[in-house]
Short mmCIF file of C-alpha atoms in Angstrom, two decimals:
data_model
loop_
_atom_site.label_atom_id
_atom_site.label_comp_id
_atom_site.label_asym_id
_atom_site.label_seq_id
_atom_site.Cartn_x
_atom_site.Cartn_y
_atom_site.Cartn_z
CA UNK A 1 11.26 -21.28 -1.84
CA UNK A 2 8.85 -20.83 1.54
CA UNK A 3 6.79 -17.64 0.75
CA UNK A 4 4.44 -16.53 3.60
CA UNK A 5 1.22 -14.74 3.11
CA UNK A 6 -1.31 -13.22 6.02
CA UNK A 7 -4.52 -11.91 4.46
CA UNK A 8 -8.02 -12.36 4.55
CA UNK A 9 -10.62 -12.29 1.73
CA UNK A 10 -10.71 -8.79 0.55
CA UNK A 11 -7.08 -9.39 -0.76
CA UNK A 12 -7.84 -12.21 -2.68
CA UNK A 13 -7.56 -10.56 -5.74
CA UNK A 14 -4.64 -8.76 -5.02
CA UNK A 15 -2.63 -11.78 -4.13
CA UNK A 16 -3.27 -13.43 -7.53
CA UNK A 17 -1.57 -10.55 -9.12
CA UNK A 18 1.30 -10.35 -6.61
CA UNK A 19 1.73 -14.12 -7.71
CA UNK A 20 1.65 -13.99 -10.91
CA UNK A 21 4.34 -11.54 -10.92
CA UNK A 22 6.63 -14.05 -8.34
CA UNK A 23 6.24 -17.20 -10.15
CA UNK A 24 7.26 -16.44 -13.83
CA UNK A 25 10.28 -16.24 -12.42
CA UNK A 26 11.83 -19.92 -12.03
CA UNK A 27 13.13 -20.77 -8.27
CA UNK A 28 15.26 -23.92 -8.44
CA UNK A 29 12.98 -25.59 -5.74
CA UNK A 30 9.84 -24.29 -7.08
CA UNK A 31 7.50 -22.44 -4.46
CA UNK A 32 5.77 -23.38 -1.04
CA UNK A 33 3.44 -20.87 -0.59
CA UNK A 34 1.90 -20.79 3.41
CA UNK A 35 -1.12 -18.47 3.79
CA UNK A 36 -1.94 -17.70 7.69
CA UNK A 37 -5.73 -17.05 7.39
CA UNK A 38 -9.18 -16.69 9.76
CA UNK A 39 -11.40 -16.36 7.07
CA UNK A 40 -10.92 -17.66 4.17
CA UNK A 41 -12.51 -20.82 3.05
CA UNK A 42 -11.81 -24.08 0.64
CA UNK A 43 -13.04 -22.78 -2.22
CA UNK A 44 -10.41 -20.20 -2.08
CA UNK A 45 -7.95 -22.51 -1.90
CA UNK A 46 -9.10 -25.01 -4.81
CA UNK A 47 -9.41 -21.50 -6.66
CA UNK A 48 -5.65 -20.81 -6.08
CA UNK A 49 -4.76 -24.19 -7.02
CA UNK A 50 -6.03 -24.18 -10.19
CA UNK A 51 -5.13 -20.79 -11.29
CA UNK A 52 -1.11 -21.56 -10.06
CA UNK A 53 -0.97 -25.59 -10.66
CA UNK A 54 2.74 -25.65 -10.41
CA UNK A 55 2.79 -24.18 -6.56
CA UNK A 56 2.42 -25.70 -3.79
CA UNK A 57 -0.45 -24.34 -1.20
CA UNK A 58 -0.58 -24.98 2.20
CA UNK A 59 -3.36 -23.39 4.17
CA UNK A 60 -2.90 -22.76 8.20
CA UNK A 61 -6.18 -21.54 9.71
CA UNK A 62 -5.41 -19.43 12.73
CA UNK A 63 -7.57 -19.24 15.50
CA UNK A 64 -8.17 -15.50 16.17
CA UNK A 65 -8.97 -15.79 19.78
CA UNK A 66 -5.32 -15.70 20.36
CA UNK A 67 -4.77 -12.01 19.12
CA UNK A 68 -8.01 -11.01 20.70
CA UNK A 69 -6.25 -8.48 23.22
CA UNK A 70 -4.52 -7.05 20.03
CA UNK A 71 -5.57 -3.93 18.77
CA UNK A 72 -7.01 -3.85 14.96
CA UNK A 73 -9.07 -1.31 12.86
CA UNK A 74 -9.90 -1.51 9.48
CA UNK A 75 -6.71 -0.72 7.83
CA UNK A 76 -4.88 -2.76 10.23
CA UNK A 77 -7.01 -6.26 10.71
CA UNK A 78 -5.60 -8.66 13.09
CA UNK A 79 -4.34 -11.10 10.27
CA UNK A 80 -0.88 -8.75 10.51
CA UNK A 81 -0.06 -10.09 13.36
CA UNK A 82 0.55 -13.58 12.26
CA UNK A 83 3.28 -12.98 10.35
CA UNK A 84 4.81 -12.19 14.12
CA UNK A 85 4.27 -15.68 15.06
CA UNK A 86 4.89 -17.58 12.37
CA UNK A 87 7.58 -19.13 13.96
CA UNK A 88 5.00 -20.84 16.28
CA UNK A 89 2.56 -21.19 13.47
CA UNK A 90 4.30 -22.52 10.67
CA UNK A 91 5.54 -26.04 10.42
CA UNK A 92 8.82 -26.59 12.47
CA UNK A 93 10.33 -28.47 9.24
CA UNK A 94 10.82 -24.66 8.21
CA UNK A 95 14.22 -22.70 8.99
CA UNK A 96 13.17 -19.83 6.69
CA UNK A 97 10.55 -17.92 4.93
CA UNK A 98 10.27 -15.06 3.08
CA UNK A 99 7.06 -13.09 4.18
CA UNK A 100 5.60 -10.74 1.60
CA UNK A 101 2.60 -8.14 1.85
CA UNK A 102 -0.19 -9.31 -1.01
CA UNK A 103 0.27 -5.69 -2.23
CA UNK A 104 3.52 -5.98 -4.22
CA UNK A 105 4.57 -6.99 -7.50
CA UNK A 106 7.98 -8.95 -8.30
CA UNK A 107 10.12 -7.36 -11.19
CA UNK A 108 13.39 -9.95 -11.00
CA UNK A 109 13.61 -12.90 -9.04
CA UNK A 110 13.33 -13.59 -5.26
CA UNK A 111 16.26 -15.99 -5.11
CA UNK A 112 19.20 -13.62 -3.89
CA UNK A 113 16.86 -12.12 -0.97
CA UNK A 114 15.64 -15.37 -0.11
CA UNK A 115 19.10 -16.73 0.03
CA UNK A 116 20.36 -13.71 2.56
CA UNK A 117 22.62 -14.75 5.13
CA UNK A 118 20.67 -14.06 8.39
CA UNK A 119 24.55 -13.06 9.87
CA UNK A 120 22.66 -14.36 13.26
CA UNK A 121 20.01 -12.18 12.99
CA UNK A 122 15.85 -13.21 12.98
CA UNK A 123 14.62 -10.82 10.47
CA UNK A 124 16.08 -8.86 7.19
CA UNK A 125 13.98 -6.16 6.06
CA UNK A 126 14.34 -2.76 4.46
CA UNK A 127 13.76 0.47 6.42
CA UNK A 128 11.52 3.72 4.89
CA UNK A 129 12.20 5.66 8.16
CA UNK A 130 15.50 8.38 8.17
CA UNK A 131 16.94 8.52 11.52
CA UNK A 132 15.59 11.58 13.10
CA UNK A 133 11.78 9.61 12.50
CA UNK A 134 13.59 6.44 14.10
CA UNK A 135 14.61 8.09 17.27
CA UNK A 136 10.92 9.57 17.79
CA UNK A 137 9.43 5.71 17.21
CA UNK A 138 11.92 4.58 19.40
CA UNK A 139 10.67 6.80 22.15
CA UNK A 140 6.62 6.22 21.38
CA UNK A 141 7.37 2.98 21.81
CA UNK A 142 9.69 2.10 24.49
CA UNK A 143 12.68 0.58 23.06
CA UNK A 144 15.47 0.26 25.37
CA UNK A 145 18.06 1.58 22.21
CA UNK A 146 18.11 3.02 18.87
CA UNK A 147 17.41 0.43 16.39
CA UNK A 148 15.99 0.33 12.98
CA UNK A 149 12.21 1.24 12.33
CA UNK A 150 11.31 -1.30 9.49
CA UNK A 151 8.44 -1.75 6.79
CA UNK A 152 7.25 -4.99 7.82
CA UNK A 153 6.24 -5.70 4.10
CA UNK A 154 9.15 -7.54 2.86
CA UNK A 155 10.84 -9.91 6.28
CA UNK A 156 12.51 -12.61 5.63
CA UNK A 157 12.07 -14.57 8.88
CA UNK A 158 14.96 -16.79 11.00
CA UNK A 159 12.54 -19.74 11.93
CA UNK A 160 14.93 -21.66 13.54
CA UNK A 161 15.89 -18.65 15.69
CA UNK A 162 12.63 -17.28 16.33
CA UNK A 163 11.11 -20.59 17.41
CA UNK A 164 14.05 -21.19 19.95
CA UNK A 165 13.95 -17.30 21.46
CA UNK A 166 11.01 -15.86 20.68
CA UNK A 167 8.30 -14.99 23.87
CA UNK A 168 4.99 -15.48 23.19
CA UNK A 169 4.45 -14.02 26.76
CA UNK A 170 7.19 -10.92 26.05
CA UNK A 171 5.06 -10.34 22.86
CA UNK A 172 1.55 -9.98 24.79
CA UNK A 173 3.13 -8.33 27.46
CA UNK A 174 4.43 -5.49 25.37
CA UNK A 175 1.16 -5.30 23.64
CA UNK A 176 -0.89 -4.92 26.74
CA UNK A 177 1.26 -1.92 27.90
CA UNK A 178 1.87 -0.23 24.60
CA UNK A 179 -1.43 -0.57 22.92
CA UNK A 180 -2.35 2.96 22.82
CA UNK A 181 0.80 3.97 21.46
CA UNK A 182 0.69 1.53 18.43
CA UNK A 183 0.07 3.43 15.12
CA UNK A 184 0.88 0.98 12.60
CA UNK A 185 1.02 -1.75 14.96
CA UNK A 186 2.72 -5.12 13.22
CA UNK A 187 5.68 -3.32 12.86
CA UNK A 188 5.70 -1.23 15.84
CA UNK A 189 5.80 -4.23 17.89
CA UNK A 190 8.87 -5.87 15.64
CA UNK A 191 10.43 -2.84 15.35
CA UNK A 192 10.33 -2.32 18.97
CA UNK A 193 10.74 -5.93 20.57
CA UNK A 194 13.31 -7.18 18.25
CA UNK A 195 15.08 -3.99 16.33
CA UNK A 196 18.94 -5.46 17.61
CA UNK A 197 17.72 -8.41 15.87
CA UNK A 198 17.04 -7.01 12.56
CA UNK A 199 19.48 -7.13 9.37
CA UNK A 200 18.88 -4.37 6.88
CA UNK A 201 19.00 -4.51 3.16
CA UNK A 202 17.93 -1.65 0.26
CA UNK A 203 14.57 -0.65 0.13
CA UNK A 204 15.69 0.81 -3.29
CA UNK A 205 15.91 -2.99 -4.51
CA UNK A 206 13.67 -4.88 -1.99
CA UNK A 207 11.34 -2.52 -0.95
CA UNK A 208 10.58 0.69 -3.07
CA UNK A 209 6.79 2.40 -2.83
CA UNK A 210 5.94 5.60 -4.86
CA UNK A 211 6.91 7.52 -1.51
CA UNK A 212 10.46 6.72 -0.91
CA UNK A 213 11.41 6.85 -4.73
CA UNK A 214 10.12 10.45 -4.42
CA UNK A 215 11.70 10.84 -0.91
CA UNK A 216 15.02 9.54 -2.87
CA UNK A 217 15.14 11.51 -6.09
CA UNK A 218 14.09 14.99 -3.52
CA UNK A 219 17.87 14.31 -2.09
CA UNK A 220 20.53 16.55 -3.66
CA UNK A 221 22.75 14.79 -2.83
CA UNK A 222 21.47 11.42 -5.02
CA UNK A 223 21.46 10.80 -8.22
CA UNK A 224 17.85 10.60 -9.63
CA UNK A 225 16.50 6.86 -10.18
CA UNK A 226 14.00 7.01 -13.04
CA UNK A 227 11.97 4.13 -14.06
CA UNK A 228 14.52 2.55 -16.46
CA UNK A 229 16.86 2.03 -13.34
CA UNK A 230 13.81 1.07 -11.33
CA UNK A 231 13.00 -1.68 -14.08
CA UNK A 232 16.39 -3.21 -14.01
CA UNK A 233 17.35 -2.65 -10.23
CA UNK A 234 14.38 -3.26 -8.25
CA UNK A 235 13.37 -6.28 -7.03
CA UNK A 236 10.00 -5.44 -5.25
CA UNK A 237 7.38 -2.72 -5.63
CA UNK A 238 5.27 -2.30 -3.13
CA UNK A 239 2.21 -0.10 -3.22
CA UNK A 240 1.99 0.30 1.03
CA UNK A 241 0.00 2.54 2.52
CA UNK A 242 -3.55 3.85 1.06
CA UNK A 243 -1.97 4.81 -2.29
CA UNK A 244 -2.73 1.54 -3.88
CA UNK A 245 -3.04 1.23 -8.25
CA UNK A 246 -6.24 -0.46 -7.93
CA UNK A 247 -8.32 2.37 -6.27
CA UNK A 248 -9.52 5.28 -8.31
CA UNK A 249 -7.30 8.01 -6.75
CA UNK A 250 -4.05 6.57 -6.76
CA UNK A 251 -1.19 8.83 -8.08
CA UNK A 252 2.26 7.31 -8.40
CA UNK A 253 4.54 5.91 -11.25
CA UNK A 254 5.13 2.87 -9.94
CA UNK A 255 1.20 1.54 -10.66
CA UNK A 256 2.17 0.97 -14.11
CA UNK A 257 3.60 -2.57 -13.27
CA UNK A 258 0.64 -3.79 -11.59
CA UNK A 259 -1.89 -2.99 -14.34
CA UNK A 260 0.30 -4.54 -16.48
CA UNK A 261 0.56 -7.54 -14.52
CA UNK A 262 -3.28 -7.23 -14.28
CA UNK A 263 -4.26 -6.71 -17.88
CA UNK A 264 -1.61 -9.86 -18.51
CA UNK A 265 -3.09 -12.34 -16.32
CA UNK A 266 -6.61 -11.20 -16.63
CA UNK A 267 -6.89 -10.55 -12.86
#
């Protein structure tokens, strides 16, 4: 299984327990794990290595210079970009990868999303926007149609398509005209460029945060999802946004699965 990772240091920590959680779950080809980094150095990496023996590392260094007309705060440091060219970044022996945020914890295996049929599509990924939301991004930001606004935290990526369509230039381009526009940009830009090109699949299952289970169980018309269906339904939990376990004022339910994970792997 190809599992892609952009980060820099600060997340360190965070990616060992989003590991953790991935790997105790046996993949019949065991796990290639690509990180797209600017500032991380070998020591990380021989630190990795020895804390997960039985996967496979392989660190790309990524030269910043090429996002410099990219716009990045502190939240939102260029290393999310990368995951938008991994196409041209990642080894062309690749047709697939499954690109995860370092702030998520497995519950079940990874194998069924990472064996989705692309159906001709270059990206799967889950959706936390309701339409009326959608149409109002899709006006901020320029896109020719209505197409899906997606959380860009769980993509698994069509290499093989993406490396024979995708425009570096079309990419910059955009980027240079909508850069003021760009809230939370990564997925803006996908969201945007490529939304006819996106398959969907449950965020309930592949993508849940504390947000949209609330958002979900405020719906009269579904039927509430406590944690017991959460435990044996979802596949990912992902703490997006600024409510995150591991700071001092997060509130949520969900958290309880990362301290776990935590306490279990002394992280």
């Amino acid at each position: 299984m190809n599992l892609l990772f952009t980060l820099n240091r600060r997340y360190l920590d965070i990616l060992r327990v989003c590991l953790h959680s991935i790997i105790r779950f046996e993949s019949r080809d065991g796990y290639d794990v690509y990180i797209l980094a600017s500032d991380l150095n070998p020591d990380d990496f021989d630190m990795l290595a020895k804390e997960f023996p039985d996967v496979r590392f392989y660190p790309i260094d990524v030269d910043e210079s090429r996002f410099s007309d990219f716009p990045e705060s502190k939240l939102y440091p260029k290393q999310m970009y990368y995951r938008i060219l991994a196409a041209k970044l990642l080894p062309e022996r690749l047709d697939r990868v499954l690109y995860l945020d370092p702030d998520l914890v497995a519950l079940h295996s990874l194998d069924e999303l990472y064996n989705t049929s692309f159906d001709g599509c270059w990206f799967v990924a889950a959706t936390h926007t309701k339409r009326a939301l959608t149409r109002v991004n899709q006006v901020r930001l320029g896109a020719e149609k209505y197409t899906p606004y997606i959380n860009s935290g769980v993509m698994l990526l069509n290499l093989a398509e993406l490396r024979e369509n995708q425009s570096e230039r079309e990419l910059a381009e955009y980027v240079d005209r909508y850069a003021k526009r760009l809230i939370l940009p990564d997925q803006d830009i996908i969201s945007a460029l490529y939304g006819d090109k996106i398959k969907l699949i449950d965020y309930m299952r592949y993508n849940l945060s504390d947000r949209m289970l609330g958002i979900y169980n405020a719906d009269p018309a579904n039927k509430k999802r406590g944690m017991r269906w959460v435990c044996r339904n979802t596949v990912i939990v992902h703490y997006c946004g600024k409510n995150k376990p591991w700071k001092p004022n997060y509130i949520g339910r969900l958290g309880v699965f990362y301290w776990r994970l935590e306490e279990l792997y002394k992280v």
